[in-house]
Coordinates of C-alpha atoms and ligand atoms in Angstrom, one line a residue:
X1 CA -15.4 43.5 -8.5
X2 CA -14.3 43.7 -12.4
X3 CA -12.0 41.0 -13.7
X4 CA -8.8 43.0 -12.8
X5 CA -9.9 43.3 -9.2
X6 CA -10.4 39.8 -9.1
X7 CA -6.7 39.2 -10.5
X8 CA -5.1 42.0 -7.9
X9 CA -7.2 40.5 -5.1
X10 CA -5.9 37.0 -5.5
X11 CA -2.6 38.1 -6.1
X12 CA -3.1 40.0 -2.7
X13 CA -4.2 37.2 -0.9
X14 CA -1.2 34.9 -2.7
X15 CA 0.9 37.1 -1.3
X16 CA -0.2 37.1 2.2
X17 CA 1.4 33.1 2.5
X18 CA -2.1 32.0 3.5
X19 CA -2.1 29.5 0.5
X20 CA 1.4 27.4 1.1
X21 CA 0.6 25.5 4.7
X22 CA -0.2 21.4 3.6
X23 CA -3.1 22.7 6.5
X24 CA -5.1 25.3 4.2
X25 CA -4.6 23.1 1.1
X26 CA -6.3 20.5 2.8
X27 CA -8.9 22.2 4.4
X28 CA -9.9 23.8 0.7
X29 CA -10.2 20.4 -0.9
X30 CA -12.3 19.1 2.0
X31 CA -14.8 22.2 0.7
X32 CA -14.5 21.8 -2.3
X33 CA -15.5 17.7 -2.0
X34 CA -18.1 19.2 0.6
X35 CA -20.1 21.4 -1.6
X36 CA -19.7 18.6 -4.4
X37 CA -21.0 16.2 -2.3
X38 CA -23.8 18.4 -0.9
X39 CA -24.8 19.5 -4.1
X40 CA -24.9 16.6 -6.8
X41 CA -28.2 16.6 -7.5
X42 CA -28.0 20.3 -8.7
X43 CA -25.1 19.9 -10.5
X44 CA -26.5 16.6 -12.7
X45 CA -29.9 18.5 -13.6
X46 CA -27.7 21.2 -15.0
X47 CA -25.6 19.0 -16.9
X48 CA -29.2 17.3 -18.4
X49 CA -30.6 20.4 -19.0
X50 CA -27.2 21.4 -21.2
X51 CA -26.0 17.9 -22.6
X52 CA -28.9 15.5 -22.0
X53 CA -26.1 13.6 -19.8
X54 CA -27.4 10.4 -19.1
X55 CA -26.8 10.3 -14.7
X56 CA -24.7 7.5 -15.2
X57 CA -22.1 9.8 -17.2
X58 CA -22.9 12.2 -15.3
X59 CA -21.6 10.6 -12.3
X60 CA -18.8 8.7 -13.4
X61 CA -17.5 11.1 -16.0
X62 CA -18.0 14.1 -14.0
X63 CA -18.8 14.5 -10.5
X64 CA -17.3 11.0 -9.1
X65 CA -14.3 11.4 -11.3
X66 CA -13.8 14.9 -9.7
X67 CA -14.3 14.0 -6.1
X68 CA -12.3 10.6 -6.9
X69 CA -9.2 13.4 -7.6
X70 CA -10.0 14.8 -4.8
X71 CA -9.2 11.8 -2.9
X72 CA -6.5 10.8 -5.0
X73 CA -4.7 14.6 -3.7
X74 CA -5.8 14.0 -0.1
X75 CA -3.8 10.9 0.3
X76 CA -1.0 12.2 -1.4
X77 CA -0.4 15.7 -0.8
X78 CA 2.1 15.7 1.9
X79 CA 4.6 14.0 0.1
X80 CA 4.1 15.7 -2.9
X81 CA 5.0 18.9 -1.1
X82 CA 8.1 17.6 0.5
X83 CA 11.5 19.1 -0.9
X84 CA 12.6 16.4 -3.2
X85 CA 16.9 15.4 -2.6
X86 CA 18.5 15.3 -5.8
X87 CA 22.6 14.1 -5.8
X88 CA 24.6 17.1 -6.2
X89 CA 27.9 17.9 -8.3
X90 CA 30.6 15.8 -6.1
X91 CA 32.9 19.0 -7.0
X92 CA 31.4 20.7 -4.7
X93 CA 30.7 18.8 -2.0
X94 CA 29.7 19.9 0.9
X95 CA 26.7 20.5 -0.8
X96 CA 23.4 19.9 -0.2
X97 CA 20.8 19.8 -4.0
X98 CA 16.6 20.1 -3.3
X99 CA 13.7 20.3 -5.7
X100 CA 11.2 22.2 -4.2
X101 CA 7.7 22.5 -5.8
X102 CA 6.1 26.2 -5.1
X103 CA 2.3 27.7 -6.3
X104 CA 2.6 30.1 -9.5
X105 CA 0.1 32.1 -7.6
X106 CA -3.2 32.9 -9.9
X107 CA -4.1 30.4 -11.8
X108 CA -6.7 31.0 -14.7
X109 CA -8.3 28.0 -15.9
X110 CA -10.6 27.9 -19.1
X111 CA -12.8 25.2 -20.1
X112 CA -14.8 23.6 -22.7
X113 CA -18.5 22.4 -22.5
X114 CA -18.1 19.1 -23.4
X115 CA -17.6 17.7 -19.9
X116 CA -18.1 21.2 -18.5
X117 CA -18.2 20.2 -14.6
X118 CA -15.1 18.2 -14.7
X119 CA -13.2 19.8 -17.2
X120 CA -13.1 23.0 -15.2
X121 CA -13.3 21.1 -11.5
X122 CA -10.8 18.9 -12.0
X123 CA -7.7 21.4 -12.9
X124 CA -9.2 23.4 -10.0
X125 CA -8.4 20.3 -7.8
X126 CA -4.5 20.3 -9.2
X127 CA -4.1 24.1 -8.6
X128 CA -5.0 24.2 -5.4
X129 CA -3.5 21.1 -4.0
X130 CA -0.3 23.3 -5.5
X131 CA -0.7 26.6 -3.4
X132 CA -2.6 29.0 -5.7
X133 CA -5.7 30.8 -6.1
X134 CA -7.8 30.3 -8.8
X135 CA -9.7 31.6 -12.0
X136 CA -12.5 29.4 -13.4
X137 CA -13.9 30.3 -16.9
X138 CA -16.7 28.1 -17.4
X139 CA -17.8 27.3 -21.1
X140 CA -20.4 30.1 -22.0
X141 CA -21.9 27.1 -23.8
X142 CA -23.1 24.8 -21.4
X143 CA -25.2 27.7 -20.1
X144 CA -26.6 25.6 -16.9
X145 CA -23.2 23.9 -15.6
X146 CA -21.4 27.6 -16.2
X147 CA -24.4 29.0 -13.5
X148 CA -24.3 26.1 -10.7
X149 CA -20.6 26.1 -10.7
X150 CA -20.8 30.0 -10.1
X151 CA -23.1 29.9 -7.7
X152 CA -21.6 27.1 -5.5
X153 CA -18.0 28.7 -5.9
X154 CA -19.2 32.4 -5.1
X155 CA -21.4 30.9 -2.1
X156 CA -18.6 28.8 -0.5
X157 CA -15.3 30.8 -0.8
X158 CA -14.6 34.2 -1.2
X159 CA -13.2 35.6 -4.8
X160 CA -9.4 36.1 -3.9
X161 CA -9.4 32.3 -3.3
X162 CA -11.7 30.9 -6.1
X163 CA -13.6 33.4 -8.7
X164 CA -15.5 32.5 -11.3
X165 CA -15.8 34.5 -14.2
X166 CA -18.5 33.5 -16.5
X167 CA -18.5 34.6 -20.3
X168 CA -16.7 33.8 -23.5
X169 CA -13.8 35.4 -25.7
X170 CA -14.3 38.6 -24.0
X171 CA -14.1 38.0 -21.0
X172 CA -11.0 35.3 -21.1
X173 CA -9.3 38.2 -22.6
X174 CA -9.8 40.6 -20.2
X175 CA -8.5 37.5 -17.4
X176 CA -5.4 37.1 -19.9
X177 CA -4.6 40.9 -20.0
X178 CA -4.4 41.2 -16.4
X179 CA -1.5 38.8 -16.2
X180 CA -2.2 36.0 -13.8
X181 CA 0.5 33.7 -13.2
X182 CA -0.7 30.7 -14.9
X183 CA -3.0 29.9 -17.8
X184 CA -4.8 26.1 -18.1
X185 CA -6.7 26.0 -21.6
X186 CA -9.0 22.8 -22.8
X187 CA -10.6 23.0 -25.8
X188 CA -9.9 23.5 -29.4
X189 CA -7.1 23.5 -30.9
X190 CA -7.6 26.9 -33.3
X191 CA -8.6 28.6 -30.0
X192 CA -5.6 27.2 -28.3
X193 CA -3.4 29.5 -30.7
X194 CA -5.1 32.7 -30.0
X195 CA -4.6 31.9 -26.0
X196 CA -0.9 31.1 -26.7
X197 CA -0.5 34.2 -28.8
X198 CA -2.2 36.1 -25.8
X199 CA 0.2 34.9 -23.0
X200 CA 3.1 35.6 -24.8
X201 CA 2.4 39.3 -23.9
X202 CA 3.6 38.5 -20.2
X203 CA 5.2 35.2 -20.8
X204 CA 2.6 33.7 -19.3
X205 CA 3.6 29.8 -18.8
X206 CA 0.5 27.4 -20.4
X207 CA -1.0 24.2 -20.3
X208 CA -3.1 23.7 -23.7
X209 CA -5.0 20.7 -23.7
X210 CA -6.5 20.3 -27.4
X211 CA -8.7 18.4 -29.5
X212 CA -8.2 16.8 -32.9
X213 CA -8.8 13.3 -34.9
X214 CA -8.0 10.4 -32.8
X215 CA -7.2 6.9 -34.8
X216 CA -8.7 3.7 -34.5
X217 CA -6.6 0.9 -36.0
X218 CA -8.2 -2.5 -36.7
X219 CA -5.8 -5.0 -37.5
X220 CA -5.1 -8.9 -37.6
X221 CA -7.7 -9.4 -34.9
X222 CA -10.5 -12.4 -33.6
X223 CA -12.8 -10.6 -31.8
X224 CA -13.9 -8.3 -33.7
X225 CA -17.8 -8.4 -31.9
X226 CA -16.3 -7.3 -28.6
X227 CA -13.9 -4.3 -30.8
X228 CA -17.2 -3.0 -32.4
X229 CA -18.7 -3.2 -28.8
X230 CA -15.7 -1.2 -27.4
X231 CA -15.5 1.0 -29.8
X232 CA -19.3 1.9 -29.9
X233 CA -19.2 2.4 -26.5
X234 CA -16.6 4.9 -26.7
X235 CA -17.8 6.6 -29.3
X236 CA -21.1 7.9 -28.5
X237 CA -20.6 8.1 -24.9
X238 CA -21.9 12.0 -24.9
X239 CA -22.8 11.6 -27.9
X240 CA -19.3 11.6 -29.8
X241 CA -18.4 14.7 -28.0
X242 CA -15.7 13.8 -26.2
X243 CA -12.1 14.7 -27.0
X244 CA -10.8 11.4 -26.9
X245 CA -13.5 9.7 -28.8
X246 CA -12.3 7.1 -31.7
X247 CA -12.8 9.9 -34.9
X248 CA -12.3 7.2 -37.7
X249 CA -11.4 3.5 -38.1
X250 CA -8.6 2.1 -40.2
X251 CA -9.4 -1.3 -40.9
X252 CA -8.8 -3.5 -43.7
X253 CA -11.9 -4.3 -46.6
X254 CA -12.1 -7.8 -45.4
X255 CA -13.5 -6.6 -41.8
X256 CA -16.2 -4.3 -42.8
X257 CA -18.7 -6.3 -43.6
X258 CA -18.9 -7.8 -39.8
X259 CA -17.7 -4.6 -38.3
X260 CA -21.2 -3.0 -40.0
X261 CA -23.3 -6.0 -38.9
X262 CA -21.5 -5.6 -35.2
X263 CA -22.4 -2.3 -35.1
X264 CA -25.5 -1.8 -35.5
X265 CA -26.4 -5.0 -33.2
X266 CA -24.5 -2.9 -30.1
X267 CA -26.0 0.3 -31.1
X268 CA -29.6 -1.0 -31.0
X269 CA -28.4 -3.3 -27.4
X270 CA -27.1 -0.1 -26.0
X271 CA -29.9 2.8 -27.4
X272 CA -32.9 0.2 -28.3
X273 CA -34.5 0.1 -31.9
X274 CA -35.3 4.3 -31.4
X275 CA -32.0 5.5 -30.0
X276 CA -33.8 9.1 -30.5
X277 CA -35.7 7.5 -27.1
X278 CA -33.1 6.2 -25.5
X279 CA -32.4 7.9 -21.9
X280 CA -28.8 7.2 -22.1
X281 CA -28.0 9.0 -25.1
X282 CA -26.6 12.7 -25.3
X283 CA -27.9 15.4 -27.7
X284 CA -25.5 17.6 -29.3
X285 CA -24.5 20.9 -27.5
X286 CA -25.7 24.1 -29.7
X287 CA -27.4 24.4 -32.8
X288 CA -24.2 25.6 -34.5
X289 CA -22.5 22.5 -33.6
X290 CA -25.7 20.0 -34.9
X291 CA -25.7 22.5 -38.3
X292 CA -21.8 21.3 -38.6
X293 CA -22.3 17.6 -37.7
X294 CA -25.3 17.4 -40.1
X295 CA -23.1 19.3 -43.3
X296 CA -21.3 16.5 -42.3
X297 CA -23.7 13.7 -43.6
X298 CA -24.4 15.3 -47.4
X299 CA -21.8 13.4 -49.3
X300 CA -20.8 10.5 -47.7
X301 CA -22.3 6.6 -48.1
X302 CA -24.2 5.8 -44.7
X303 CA -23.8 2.2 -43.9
X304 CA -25.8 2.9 -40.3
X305 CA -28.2 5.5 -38.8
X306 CA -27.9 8.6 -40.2
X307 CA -31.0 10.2 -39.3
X308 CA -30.8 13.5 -37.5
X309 CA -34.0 15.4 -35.6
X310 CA -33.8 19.6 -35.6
X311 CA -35.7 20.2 -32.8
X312 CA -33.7 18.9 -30.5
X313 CA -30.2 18.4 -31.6
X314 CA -30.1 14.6 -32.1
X315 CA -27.7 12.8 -34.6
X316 CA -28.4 9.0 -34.1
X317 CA -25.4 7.2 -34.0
X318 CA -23.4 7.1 -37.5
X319 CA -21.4 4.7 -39.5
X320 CA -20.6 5.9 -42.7
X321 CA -17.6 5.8 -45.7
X322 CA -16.2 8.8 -47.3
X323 CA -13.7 10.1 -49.8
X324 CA -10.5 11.1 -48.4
X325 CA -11.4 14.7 -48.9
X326 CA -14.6 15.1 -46.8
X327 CA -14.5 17.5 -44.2
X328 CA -15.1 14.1 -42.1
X329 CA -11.5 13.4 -42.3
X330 CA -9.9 16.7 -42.3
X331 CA -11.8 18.3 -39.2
X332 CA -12.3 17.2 -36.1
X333 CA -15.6 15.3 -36.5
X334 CA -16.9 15.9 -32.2
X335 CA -20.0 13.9 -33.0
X336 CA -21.8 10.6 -33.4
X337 CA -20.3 10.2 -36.6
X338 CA -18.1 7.6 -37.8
X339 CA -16.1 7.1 -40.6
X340 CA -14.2 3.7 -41.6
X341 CA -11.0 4.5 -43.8
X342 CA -10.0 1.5 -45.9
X343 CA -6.2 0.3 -44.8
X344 CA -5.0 -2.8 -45.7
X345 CA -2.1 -3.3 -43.3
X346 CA -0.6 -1.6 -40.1
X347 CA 2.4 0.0 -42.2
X348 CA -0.5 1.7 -44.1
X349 CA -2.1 2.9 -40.9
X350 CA 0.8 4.1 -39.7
X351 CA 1.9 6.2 -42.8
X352 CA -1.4 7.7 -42.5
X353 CA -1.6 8.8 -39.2
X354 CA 2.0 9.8 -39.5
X355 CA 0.6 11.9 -42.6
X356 CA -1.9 14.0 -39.9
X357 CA -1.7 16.0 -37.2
X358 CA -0.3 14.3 -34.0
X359 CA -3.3 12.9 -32.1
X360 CA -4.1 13.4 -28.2
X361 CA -5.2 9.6 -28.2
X362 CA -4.7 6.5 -30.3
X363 CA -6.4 3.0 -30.4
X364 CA -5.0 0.1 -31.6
X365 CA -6.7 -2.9 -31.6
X366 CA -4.5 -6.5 -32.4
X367 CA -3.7 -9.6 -31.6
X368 CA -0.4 -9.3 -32.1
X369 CA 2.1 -7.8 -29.7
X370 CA 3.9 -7.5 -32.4
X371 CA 1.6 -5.0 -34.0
X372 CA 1.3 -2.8 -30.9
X373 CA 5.4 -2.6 -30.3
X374 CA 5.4 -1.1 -33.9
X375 CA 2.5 1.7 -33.6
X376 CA 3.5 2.8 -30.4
X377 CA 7.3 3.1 -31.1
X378 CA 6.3 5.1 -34.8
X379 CA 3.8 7.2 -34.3
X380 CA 3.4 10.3 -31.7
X381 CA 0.2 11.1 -29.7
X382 CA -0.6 12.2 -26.5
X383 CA -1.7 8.6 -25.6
X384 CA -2.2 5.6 -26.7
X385 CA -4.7 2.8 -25.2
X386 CA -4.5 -0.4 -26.6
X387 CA -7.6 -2.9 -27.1
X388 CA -10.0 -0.2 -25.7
X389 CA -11.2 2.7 -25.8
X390 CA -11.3 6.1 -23.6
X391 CA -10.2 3.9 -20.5
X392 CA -6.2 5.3 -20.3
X393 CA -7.9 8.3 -18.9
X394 CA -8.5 6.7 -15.4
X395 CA -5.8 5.8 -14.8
X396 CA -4.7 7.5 -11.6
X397 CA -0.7 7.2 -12.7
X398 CA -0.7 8.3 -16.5
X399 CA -0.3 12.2 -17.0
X400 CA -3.4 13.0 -19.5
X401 CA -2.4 15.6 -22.6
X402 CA -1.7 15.9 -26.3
X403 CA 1.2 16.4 -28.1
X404 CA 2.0 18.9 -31.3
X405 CA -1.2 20.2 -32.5
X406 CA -3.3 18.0 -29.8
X407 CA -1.6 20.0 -26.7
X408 CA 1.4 21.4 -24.4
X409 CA 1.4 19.7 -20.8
X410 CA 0.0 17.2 -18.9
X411 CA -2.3 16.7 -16.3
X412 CA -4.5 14.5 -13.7
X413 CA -3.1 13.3 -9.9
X414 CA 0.6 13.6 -9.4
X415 CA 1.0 15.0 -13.0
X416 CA -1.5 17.9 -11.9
X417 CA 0.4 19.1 -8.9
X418 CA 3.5 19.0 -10.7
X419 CA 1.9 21.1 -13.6
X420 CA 0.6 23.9 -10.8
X421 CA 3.6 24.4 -9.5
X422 CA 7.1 25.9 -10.4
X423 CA 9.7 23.3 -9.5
X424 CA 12.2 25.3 -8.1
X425 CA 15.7 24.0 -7.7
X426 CA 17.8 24.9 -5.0
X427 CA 21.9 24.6 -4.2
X428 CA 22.9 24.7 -0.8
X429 CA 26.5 24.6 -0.1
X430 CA 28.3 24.6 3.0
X431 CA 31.3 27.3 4.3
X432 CA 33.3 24.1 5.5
X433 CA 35.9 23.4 2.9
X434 CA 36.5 25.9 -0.4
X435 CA 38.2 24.4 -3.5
X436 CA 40.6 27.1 -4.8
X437 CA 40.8 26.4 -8.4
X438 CA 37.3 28.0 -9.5
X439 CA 39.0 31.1 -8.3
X440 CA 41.8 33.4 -10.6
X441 CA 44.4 33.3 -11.7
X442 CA 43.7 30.0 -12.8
X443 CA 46.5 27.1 -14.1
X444 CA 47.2 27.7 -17.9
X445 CA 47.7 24.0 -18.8
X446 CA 45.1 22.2 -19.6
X447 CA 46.3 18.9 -19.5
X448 CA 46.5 20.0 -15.8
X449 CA 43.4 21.3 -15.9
X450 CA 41.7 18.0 -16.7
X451 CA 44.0 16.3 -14.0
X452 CA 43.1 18.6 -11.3
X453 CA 39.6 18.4 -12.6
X454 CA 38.9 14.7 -12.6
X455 CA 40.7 14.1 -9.2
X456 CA 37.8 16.9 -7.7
X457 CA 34.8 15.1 -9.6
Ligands
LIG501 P1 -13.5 26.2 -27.8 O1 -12.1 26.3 -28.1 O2 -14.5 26.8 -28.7 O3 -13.8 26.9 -26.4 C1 -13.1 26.6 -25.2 C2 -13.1 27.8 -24.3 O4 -12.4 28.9 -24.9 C3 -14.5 28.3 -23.9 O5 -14.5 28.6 -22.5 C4 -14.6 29.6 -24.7 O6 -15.3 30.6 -24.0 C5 -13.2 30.1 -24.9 N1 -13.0 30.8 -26.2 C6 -13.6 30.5 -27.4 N2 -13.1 31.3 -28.4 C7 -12.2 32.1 -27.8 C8 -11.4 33.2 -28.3 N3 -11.5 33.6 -29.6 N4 -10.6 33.8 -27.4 C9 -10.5 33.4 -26.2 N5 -11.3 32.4 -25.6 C10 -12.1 31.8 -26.4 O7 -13.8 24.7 -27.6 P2 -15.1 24.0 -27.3 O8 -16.0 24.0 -28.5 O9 -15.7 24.5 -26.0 O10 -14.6 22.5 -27.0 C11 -14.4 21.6 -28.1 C12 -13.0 21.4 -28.3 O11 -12.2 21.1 -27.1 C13 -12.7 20.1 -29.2 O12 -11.7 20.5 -30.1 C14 -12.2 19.1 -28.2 O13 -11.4 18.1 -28.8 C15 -11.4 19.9 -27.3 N6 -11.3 19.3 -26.0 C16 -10.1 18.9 -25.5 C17 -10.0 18.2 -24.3 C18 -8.7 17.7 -23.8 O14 -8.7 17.3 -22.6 N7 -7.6 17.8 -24.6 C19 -11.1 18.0 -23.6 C20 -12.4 18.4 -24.1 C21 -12.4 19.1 -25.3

């Protein structure tokens, strides 16, 4: 089949009702955790052999996090598909007011290759729990992940339910043109324009979940061992290539000293002396990318690792200090590499972030409530998570997205289902009793008006 079979056979096949029973959903799901389940093992060698993923990440970042959302949907899914009451307009009473969530019908979701199984599983989870078939375009750079998940897919359901089309530009194009109902991007932000500009052809309704610089504040503090620790972690967890990584620190002068110290003691506890040996550290994902990251390090003062090893895409883990007008601080960085940006109090931080593009996380770490109440309430970002890092996004109950140039929607459990599907609002009114002043000729006064008006409502 070409891509624009694909799209008229699931629209077929979303046409044939098959898709809406709470019975089908279910029973798709319980595949879908199945063929997960049964093939783990392949789908962590492919993730190695394209990302170096430590199993550990693998596992919780990936495949446990999908099958977790799997459970979560399970659980859940019955009430989430029951008509929701609303109270309806007492001038009309008897009346009856329902919100009733219904599939788009194709979905086409497109993903990055950063976390390429879950980033492209996990959607899959949300669109299907709603009622629709599905697309999956795998990132064309994670090679290995793009292959298993095809061959899983293809072998376990047939292409009008779930089709995988494996390429890049091209082919999401092609997928685009053929006007599925729905269109889930993750991935960069410049990309995520094109794909906007795309759908607008057919009005195609989008969820773009971006990228860009996320903030670390540092700021009247005590423990700033544990901080570094937190923030180390989260930072080169796959190697810095996660979208909600810290990008830079703000921190005031009087903290760098320790925080430097602090950081290289964790980066050495966590990757030993070598951390080119270490088994739990990622390598970065194409030679194009490593070429970037490594520009990256000309002109800037390295106050930890630095070194970087072309034969196999490592970047040790970075600390460094930069002008303001590096290409550190202006793009997103997507690597081990971290810069500190002097900031000598919190109204400072704030005018700077405020200065940037809004984030799709923030971190903010303080002692002081105080502190927190002000970033949250005058800054934007998708999220914010306060004292840590990367850990707002498991939580089951906060929708996971950016805002502005970081993204458009939200996703993850409830927030997922609710994304993948049209809520569709629906009036039902009764023939028992018909007020006759909606009809002509109607009363001229309108002192009356409003009398007659108020007295109804
Ligand atoms: P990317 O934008 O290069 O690619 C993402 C997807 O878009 C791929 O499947 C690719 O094939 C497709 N694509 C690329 N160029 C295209 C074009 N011109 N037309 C149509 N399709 C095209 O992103 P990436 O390098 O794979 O991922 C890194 C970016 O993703 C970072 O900016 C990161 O912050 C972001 N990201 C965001 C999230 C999130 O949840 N918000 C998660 C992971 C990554």
């Amino acid at each position: 089949m070409n891509i624009q079979e694909v799209v008229l056979a699931q629209k077929e096949f979303f046409n044939s009702g098959e898709t809406l029973s709470l019975e089908y959903r279910i029973d798709r799901l319980k595949k879908l955790r199945d063929v997960i389940e049964n093939n783990i093992d392949l789908i962590h060698e492919a993730l190695k052999a394209d990302l170096k993923k430590p199993l550990f990440e693998a596992f919780t970042a990936e495949t446990m996090f999908v099958i977790n959302e799997i459970n979560k949907v399970l659980k859940n899914l019955k009430r989430w598909m029951k008509p929701k009451k609303v109270s309806p307009p007492k001038v009309h009473l008897p009346v009856e007011c329902l919100i009733r969530p219904e599939p788009y019908g194709t979905i086409f979701i497109i993903s990055p290759w950063n976390y390429p199984f879950q980033l492209l599983i996990s959607p899959l989870v949300g669109a299907l729990a709603a009622g629709n078939t599905v697309i999956l375009k795998p990132s064309e750079l994670a090679p290995n992940v793009s292959k298993v998940v095809n061959k899983l897919i293809s072998d376990n359901f047939p292409k009008e339910e779930i089709a995988v089309i494996e390429g890049g530009p091209d082919e999401t194009n092609a997928v685009i043109d053929s006007n599925v109902d729905y269109i889930f991007y993750t991935g960069s932000t410049s990309v995520g324009r094109i794909i906007y500009q795309r759908a607008a052809k057919f009005l195609t309704p989008v969820t773009l979940e971006l990228g860009g610089k996320s903030p670390c504040v540092i700021q009247d503090v005590k423990s700033l061992k544990l901080i570094t620790k937190r923030i180390v972690w989260g930072k080169f967890m796959n190697a810095g290539q996660t979208c909600i990584a810290p990008d830079y620190i703000l921190m005031p002068e009087k903290y760098k000293d320790d925080f430097i110290k602090y950081f290289k003691k964790h980066v050495e506890s966590f990757y030993g002396e070598n951390p080119h040996l270490s088994k739990d550290y990622s390598r970065i994902i194409s030679r194009r990318h490593y070429e970037r990251l490594k520009g990256f390090l000309g002109d800037v003062k390295v106050h930890s690792g630095g070194n970087v090893n072309d034969d196999d895409l490592y970047i040790e883990p970075t600390l460094v200090e930069c002008e303001d007008s590096s290409p550190l601080l202006q793009e997103e960085i997507f690597g081990p590499i971290l810069p500190i940006v002097k900031s000598e109090s919190l109204d400072h931080s704030i005018q700077y972030i405020k200065a940037r593009p809004k984030p799709l996380a923030l971190y903010n770490f303080s002692n002081l409530k105080s502190n927190h109440d002000k970033i949250i309430a005058h800054t934007s970002s998708g999220g914010v998570c306060l004292n840590d890092t990367l850990l707002q996004i498991t939580a089951d109950h906060l929708p996971f997205g950016g805002v502005g140039d970081s993204g458009l929607g939200a996703y993850h459990g409830k927030f997922s289902f609710n994304t993948f599907s049209h809520q569709k609002s629906i009036m039902k009114r009764s023939f028992k009793f018909d007020v006759p002043l909606r009809y002509p000729p109607f009363p001229k006064n309108l002192k009356l008006i409003k009398l007659l008006l108020k007295k109804l409502g």
